[in-house]
Amino acid sequence: MQNTPVASLVGEEYEVEVGPVAHGGHCIARTEEGRVLFVRHALPGERVRARVTEGEETSRFLRADAVEILDPSKDRIEAPCPFAGPGKCGGCDWQHAKPGAQRRLKGEVIAEQLKRLAGLTPEEAGWDGTVVPAEGDKLPAGEVPQWRTRVQYAVDAEGHAGLRKHRSHEVEVIDHCMIAAEGVSELGIEKRTWEGMASIEAIAASGSQDRQVILTPRPGARLPIVELDKPVSVMRVDEKDGGVHRVHGRPFVRERADDRTYRVGSGGFWQVHPKAAQTLMLAVMQGLTPRKGETALDLYCGVGLFAGALADRVGDQGAVLGIESGKRAVEDARHNLADYPRVRIEQGKVESVLPRTGITDVDLIVLDPPRAGAGKQTVRHLSSLGARRIAYVACDPAALARDLAYFREGGYRVRTLRAFDLFPMTHHVECVAILEPADKGR
């Protein structure tokens, strides 16, 4: 018996009323037949002609692009970037929305995720409902903040640098990325050809003049001589072990936050927006109010941003334990915090290392997990340690909401929540939630 092939709906067009924003940089609409569409390049309340980009007759939902705006929203503007729009670069989601509207949309997504996954209203989460722009980012409609200090360029078969199209391996060749920080743009990556390369990551430290490119060659390709418009150190990704190796120059960049310099090596994690590290560090410290002599955990600690801030504030009688899975990040964290004898950094996955430490109580916890969140097992363990306050830094509101529900099961409630627009023009948003034992009064 042969299976009947399922008909693809890619290329089909529907005229639809656009409904609310959804998590992921799109809005929800329904066709007259009741099909659910996830529509990019649209805004709530608009009437658009949507062309299907992914989906079949049997799909639970279809993905689509708004290819014609029949009734525009008052929040719509002409996208400033020539590479933004249906079928083009997938890097930005909201170039077509006024800056204030972008932040409102992000706030609506956070509120929806909190309600759906954690059963919390903004009031119950101690959140005023706003998403705050970073200092200097409040620009008029049509102007774009140059905030991305790390840009991952893809390279096409001819060696031209560009950015990936949405949910695609195809490369949109560009001559300039509008959201790239000045330090990235001035390297001139897009001006030259990169034969034999699969990708180039450009890094422009915001805490120093350090510039770095990390080259990923195609299998068997030789590394080119790198001649850019500004001095730059060069690293390469090894095709055998995936490790990042120095070609020439420093194998790290220097960043600054909380009046300290942090070494970040081999393309290791550091917040991409130049104001993000300082903004989030202050939000965490203001929420935790560390006291001299307290003990603290910094989980998923990266190169030690929060561990350093905690160590400064708990003093010589306090103690801080950081846990991080990345080997190079652990080396950097130990280097960055070498002058704090009461700070210890352990390498490994949080869920494996934390139980082995034997720690049964702690005063403060900071966790900044990857996009998937910390998960039920880890949250359950953290809830058992009796911390008087916990700071949860989240780049994904759905993961945050799921973990907040687990914390509630463990006896913690949200004291305050703050949201920051540290990824303008995209759907991404950063949140800092401060939790405390549920039996403690606000």
PDB file of C-alpha atoms in Angstrom, residues 38 46 59-60 117 151 156 163 199 214 243 263 293 324 357 387 423:
ATOM      1  CA  PHE A  38       2.629  32.383  11.815  1.00  0.00           C
ATOM      2  CA  GLU A  46      -3.120  44.730   9.912  1.00  0.00           C
ATOM      3  CA  SER A  59       0.632  20.786   9.172  1.00  0.00           C
ATOM      4  CA  ARG A  60      -0.635  22.025  12.536  1.00  0.00           C
ATOM      5  CA  LEU A 117       3.369  28.875  31.390  1.00  0.00           C
ATOM      6  CA  VAL A 151      28.263  39.318  14.010  1.00  0.00           C
ATOM      7  CA  ASP A 156      28.213  31.838  -0.091  1.00  0.00           C
ATOM      8  CA  LEU A 163      23.681  36.723   6.682  1.00  0.00           C
ATOM      9  CA  SER A 199      31.609  31.543   8.084  1.00  0.00           C
ATOM     10  CA  ILE A 214      37.084  33.735  13.876  1.00  0.00           C
ATOM     11  CA  GLY A 243      38.208  23.862  18.768  1.00  0.00           C
ATOM     12  CA  ARG A 263      39.166  38.466  29.423  1.00  0.00           C
ATOM     13  CA  GLY A 293      29.919  37.760  54.629  1.00  0.00           C
ATOM     14  CA  GLU A 324      30.392  26.756  34.017  1.00  0.00           C
ATOM     15  CA  THR A 357      29.783  20.163  45.910  1.00  0.00           C
ATOM     16  CA  ALA A 387      18.617  31.191  49.487  1.00  0.00           C
ATOM     17  CA  PHE A 423      18.421  43.187  21.051  1.00  0.00           C
TER      18      PHE A 423
END
